[in-house]
mmCIF file of C-alpha atoms in Angstrom:
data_model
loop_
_atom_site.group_PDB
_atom_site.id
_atom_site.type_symbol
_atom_site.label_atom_id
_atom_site.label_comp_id
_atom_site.label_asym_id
_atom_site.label_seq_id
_atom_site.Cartn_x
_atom_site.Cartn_y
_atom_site.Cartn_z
ATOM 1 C CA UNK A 261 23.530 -21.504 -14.515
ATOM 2 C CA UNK A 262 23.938 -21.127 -10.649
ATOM 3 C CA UNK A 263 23.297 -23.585 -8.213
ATOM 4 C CA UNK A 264 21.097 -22.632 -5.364
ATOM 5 C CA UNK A 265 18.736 -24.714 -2.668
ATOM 6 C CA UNK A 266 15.918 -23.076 -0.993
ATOM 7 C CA UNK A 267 15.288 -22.772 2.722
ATOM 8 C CA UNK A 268 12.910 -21.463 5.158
ATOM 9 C CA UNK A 269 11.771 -20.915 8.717
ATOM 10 C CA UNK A 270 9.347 -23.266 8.847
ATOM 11 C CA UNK A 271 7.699 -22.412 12.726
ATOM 12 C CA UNK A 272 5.419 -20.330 11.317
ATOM 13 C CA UNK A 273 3.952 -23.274 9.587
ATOM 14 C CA UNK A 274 3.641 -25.015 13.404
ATOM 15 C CA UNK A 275 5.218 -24.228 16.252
ATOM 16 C CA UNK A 276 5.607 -28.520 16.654
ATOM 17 C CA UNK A 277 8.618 -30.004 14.782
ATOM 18 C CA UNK A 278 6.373 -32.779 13.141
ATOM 19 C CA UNK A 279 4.145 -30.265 11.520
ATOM 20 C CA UNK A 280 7.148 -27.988 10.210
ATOM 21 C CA UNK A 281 8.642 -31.258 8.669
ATOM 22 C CA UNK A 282 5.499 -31.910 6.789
ATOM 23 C CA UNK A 283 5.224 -28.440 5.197
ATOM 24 C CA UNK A 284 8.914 -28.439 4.083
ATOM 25 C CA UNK A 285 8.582 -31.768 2.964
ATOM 26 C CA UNK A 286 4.718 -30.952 0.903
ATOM 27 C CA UNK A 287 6.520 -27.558 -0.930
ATOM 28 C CA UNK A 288 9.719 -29.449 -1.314
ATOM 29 C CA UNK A 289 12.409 -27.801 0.213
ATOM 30 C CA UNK A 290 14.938 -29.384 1.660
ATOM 31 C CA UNK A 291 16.609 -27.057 4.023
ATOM 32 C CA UNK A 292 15.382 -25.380 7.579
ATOM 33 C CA UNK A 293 16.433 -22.345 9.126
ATOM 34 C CA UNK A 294 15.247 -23.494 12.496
ATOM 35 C CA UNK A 295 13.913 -21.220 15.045
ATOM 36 C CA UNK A 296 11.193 -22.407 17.181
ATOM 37 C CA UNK A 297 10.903 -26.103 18.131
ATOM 38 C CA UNK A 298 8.306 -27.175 19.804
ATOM 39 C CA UNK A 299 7.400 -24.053 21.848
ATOM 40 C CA UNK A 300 10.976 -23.572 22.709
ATOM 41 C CA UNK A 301 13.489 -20.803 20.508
ATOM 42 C CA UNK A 302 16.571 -22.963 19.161
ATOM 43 C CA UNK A 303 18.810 -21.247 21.748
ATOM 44 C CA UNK A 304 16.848 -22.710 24.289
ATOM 45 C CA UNK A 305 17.203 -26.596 23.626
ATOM 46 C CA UNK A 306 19.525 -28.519 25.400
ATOM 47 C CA UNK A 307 22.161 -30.831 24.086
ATOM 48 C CA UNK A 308 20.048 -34.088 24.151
ATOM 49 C CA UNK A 309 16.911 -31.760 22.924
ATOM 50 C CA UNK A 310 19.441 -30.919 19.548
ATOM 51 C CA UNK A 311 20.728 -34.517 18.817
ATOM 52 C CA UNK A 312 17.310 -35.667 19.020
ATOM 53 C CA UNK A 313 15.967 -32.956 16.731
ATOM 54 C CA UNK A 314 19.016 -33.449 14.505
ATOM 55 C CA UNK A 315 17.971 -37.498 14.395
ATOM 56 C CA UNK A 316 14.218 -36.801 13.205
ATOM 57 C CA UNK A 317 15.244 -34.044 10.603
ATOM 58 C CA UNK A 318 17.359 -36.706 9.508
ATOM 59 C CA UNK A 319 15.182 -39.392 9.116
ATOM 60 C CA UNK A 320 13.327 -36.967 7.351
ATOM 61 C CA UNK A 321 15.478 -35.892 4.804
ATOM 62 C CA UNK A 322 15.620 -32.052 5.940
ATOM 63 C CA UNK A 323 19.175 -30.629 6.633
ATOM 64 C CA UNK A 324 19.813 -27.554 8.557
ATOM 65 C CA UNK A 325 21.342 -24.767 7.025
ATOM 66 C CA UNK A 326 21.300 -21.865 9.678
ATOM 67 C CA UNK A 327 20.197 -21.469 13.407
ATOM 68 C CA UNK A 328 17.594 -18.771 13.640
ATOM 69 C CA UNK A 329 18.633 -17.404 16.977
ATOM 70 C CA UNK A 330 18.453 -14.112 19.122
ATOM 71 C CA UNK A 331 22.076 -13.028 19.606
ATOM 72 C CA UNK A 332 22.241 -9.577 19.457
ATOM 73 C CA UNK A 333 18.718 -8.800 20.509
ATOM 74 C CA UNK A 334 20.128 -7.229 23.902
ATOM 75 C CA UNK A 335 20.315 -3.451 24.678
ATOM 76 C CA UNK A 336 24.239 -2.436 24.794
ATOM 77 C CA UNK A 337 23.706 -1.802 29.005
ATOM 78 C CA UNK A 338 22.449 -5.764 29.255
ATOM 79 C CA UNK A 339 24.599 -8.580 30.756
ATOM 80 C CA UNK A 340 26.455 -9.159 27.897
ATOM 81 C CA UNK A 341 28.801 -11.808 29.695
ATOM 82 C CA UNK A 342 25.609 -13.848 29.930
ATOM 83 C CA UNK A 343 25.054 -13.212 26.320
ATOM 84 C CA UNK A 344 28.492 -14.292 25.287
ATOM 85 C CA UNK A 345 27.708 -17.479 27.347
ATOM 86 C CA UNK A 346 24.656 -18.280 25.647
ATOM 87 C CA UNK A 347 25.881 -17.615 22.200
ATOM 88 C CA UNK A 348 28.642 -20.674 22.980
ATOM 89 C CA UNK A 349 25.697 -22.920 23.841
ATOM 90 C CA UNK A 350 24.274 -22.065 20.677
ATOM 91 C CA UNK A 351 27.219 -23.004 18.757
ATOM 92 C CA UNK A 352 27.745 -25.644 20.049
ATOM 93 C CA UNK A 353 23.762 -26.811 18.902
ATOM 94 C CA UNK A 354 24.613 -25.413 15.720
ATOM 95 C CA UNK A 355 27.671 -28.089 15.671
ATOM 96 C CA UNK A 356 25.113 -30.844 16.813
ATOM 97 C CA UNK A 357 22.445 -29.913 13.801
ATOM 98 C CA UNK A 358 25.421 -29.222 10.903
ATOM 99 C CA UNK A 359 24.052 -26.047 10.877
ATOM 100 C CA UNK A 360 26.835 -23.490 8.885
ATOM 101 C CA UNK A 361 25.282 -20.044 9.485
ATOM 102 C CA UNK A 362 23.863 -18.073 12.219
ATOM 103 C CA UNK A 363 21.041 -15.564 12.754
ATOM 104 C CA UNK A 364 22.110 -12.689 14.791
ATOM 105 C CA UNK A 365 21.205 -8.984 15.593
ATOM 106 C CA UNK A 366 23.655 -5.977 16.276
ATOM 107 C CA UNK A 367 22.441 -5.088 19.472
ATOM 108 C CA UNK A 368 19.932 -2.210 20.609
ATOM 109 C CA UNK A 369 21.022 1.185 21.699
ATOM 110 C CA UNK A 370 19.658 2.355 24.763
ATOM 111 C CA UNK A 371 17.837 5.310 25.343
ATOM 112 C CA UNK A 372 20.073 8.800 24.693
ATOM 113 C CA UNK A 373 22.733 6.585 23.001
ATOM 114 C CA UNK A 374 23.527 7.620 19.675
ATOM 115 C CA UNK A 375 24.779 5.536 17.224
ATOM 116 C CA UNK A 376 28.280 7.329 16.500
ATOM 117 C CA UNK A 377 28.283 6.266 20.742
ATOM 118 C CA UNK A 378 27.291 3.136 20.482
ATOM 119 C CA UNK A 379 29.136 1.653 17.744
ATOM 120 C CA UNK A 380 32.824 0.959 19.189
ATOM 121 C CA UNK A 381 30.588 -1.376 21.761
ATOM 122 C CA UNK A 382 28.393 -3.178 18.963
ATOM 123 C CA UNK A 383 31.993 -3.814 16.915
ATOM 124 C CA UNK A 384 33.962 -4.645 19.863
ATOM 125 C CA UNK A 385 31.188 -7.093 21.131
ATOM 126 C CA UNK A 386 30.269 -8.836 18.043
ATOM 127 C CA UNK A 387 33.941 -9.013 17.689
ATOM 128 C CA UNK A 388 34.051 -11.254 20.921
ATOM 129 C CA UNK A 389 31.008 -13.546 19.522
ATOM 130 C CA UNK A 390 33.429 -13.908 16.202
ATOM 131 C CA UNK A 391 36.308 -15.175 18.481
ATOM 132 C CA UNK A 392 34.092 -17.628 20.489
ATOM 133 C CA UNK A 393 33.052 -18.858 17.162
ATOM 134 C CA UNK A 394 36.529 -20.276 15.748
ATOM 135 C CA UNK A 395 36.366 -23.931 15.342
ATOM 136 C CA UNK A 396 32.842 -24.300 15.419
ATOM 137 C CA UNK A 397 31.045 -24.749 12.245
ATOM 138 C CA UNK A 398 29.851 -20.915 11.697
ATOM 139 C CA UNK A 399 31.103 -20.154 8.176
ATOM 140 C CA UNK A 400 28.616 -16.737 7.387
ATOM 141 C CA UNK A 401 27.262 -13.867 9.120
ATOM 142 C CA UNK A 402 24.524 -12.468 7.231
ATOM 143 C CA UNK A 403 23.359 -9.393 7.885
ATOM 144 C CA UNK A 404 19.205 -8.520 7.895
ATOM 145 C CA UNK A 405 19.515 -5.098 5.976
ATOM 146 C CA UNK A 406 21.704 -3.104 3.987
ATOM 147 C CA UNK A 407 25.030 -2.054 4.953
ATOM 148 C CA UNK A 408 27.452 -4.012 7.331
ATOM 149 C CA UNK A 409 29.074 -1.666 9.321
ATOM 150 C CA UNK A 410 28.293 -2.566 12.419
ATOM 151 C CA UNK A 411 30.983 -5.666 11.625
ATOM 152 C CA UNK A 412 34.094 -5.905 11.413
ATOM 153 C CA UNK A 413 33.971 -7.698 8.306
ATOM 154 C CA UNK A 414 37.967 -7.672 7.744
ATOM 155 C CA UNK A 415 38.236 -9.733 11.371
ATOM 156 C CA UNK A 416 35.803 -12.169 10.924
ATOM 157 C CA UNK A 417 37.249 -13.297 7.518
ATOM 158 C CA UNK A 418 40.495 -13.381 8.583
ATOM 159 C CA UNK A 419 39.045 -15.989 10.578
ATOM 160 C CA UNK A 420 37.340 -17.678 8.674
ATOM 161 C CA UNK A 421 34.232 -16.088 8.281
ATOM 162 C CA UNK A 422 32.183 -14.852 5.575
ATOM 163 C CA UNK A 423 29.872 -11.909 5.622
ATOM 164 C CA UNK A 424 26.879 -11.344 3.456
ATOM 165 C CA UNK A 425 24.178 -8.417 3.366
ATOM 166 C CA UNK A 426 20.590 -8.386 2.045
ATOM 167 C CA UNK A 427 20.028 -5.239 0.370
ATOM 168 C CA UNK A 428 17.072 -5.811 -1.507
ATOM 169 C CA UNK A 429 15.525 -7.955 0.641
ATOM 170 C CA UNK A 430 13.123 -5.673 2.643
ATOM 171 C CA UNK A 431 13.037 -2.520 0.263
ATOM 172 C CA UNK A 432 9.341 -3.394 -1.225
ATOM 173 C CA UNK A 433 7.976 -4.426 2.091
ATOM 174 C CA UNK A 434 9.057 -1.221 4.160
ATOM 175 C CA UNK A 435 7.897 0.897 0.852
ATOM 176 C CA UNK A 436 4.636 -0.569 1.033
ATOM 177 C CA UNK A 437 4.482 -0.092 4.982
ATOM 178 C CA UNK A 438 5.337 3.360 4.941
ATOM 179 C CA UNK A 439 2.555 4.018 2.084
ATOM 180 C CA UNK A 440 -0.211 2.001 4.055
ATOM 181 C CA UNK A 441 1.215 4.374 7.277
ATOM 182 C CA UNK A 442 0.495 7.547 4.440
ATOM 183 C CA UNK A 443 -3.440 5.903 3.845
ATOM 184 C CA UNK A 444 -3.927 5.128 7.972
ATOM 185 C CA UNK A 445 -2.941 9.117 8.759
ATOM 186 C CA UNK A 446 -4.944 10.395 5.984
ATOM 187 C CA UNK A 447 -7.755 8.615 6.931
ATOM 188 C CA UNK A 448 -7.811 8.691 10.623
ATOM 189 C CA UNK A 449 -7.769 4.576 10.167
ATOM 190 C CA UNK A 450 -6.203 3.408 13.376
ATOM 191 C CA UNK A 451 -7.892 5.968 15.574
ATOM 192 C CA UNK A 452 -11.093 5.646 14.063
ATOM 193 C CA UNK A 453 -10.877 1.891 14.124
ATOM 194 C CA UNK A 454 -10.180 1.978 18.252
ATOM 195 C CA UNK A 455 -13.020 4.127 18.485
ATOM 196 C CA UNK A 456 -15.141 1.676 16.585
ATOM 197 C CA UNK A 457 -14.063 -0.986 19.173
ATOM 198 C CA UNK A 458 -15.028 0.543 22.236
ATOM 199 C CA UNK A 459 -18.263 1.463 20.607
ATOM 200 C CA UNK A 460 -18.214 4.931 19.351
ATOM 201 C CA UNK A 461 -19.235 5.976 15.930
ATOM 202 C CA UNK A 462 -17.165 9.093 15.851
ATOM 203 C CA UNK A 463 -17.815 9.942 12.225
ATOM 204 C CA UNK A 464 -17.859 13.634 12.396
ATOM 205 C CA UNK A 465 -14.664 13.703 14.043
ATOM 206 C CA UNK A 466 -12.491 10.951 11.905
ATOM 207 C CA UNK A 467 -14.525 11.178 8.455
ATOM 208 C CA UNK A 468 -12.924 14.159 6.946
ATOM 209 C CA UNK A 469 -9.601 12.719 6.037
ATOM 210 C CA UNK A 470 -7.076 13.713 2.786
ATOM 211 C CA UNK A 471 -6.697 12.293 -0.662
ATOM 212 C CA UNK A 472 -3.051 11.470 -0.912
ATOM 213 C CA UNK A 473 -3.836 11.967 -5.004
ATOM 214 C CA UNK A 474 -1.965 15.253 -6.207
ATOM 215 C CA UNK A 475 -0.051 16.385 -2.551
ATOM 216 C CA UNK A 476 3.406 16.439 -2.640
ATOM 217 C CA UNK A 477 5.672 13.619 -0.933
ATOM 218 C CA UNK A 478 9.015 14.862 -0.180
ATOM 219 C CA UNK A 479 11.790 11.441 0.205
ATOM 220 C CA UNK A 480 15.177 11.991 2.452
ATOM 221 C CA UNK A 481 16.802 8.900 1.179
ATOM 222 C CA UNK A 482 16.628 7.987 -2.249
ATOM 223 C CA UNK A 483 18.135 4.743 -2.198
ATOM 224 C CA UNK A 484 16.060 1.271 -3.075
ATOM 225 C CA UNK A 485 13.551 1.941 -0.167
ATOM 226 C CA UNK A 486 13.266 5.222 -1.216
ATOM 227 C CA UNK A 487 12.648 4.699 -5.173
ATOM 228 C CA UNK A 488 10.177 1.931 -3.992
ATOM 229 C CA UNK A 489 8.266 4.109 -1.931
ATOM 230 C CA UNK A 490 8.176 7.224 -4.745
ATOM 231 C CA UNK A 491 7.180 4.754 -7.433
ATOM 232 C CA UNK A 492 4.120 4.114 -5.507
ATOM 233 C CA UNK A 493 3.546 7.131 -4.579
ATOM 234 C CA UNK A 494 3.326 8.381 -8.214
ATOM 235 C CA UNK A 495 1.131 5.467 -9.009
ATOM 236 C CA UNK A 496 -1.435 7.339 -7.299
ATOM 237 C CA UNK A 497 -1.141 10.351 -8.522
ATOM 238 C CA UNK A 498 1.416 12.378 -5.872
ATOM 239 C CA UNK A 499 3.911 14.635 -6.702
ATOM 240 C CA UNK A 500 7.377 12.990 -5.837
ATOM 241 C CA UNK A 501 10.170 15.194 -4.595
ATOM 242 C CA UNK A 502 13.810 13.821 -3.179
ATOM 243 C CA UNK A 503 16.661 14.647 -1.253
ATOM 244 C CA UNK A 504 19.364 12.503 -0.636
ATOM 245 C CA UNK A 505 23.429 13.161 -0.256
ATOM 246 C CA UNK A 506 24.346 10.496 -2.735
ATOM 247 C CA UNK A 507 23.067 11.785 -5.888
ATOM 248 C CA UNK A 508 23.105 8.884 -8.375
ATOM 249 C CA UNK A 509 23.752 10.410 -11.739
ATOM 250 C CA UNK A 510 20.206 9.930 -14.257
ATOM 251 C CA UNK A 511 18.017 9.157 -11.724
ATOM 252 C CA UNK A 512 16.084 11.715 -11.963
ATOM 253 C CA UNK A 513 14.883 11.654 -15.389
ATOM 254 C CA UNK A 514 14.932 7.813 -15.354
ATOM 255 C CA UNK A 515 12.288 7.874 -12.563
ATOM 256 C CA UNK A 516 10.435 11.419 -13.245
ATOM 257 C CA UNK A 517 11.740 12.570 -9.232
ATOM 258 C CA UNK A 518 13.406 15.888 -8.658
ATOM 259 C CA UNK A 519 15.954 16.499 -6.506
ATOM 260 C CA UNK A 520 16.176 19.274 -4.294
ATOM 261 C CA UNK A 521 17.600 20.579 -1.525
ATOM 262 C CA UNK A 522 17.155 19.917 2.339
ATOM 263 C CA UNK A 523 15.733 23.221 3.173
ATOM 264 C CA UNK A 524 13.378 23.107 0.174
ATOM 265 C CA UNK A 525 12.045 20.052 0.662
#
């Protein structure tokens, strides 16, 4: 049977320390992926601010198990020397708490930069945060999403350095977004709703939406989000159609989907 020991952000419990403790401590888990403290983002807190935090989560009983910070969240044309510079401090507050893993992002593009363009930059830059982090306690990148090529995974193992993906973690969620996105455009929901709030009963104009029932959904991308989001679909009654390059052998008669092609879909 495998060993595993649950953790959480706990901030969004209470933004105060003392209240986060107490919620960790009433569903009994022991470990904190710390983010906010007191008003303040984890990157944020000074040296002193960390030993002291690291001295009541002790006293507590409450070990930290990853820094939820915001590396990465900076466009590729931001001051990434800055960055770099901040991303030390971190570690070194991630040292101070015993923390062994690290949240970060992959950078965002900026406007007219394509990905293909952009992603020597994003490797070559996280590559730099992977160097500053030798002989600090960092011993996993995860990655928020499914693939990890925008790291160089072979690099930051040779260095010590694991690197995990979560590839089922957000598949239901962003299915059921994208079908509550299909009910709020069939229904004139958000519009009519902002209407509603400056006062206007616009019925005539917003109350002749669609039934999603028996239309036609055509998928590009049938991977896990995709299946997710065509098994709900069916569920009320659409017609499911797919495209996707990877064409995973059975699928189709497993799940009742057709594929076809681009152009026909």
């Amino acid at each position: 049977m495998m060993d595993w020991t649950l953790c959480a952000f706990a901030d969004e419990a209470d933004a105060k320390i003392s209240g986060q403790i107490a919620a960790l401590k009433k569903n009994a888990i022991p470990c904190l992926e710390v983010r906010g403290v007191d008003g303040k983002n984890i990157s944020d807190l000074t040296p002193e601010e960390a030993r002291e935090l690291r001295k009541r989560l002790d006293d507590a009983g409450v070990r930290v198990w990853s820094l939820g910070s915001p590396m990465g969240k900076i466009s590729l044309t931001d001051d990434f020397e800055a960055h770099l510079d901040k991303f030390c401090r971190t570690l070194e507050l991630g040292d101070i708490l015993g923390a062994q893993a690290l949240r970060m992002f992959s950078f965002f593009l900026p406007e007219g930069v394509s990905p293909a363009e952009g992603h020597g930059q994003v490797i070559d830059q996280l590559g730099r945060m992977i160097d500053a982090a030798k002989g600090s306690n960092l011993k996993l990148i995860i990655r928020g999403g499914v693939g990890v090529d925008n790291i160089d995974v072979k690099y930051a193992e040779e260095n010590g350095i694991k690197v995990m993906n979560t590839p089922r973690a957000s598949s239901q969620s962003v299915a059921e977004l994208a079908m509550g996105l299909m009910f709020a455009c069939s229904r004139y929901i958000s519009i009519a709703g902002h209407t509603m709030r400056e006062d206007k009963w616009e019925k005539k104009a917003y109350g002749k939406g669609i039934e999603l029932s028996g239309k036609t959904l055509g998928i590009v991308g049938y991977g896990r989000i995709g299946q997710a989001l065509g098994k709900l679909a069916k569920g009320i009654g659409m017609n499911v159609i797919a495209f996707d390059v990877f064409h995973i052998p059975g699928i189709e008669e497993k799940l009742g989907v057709p594929y076809v092609e681009m152009d026909e879909l």
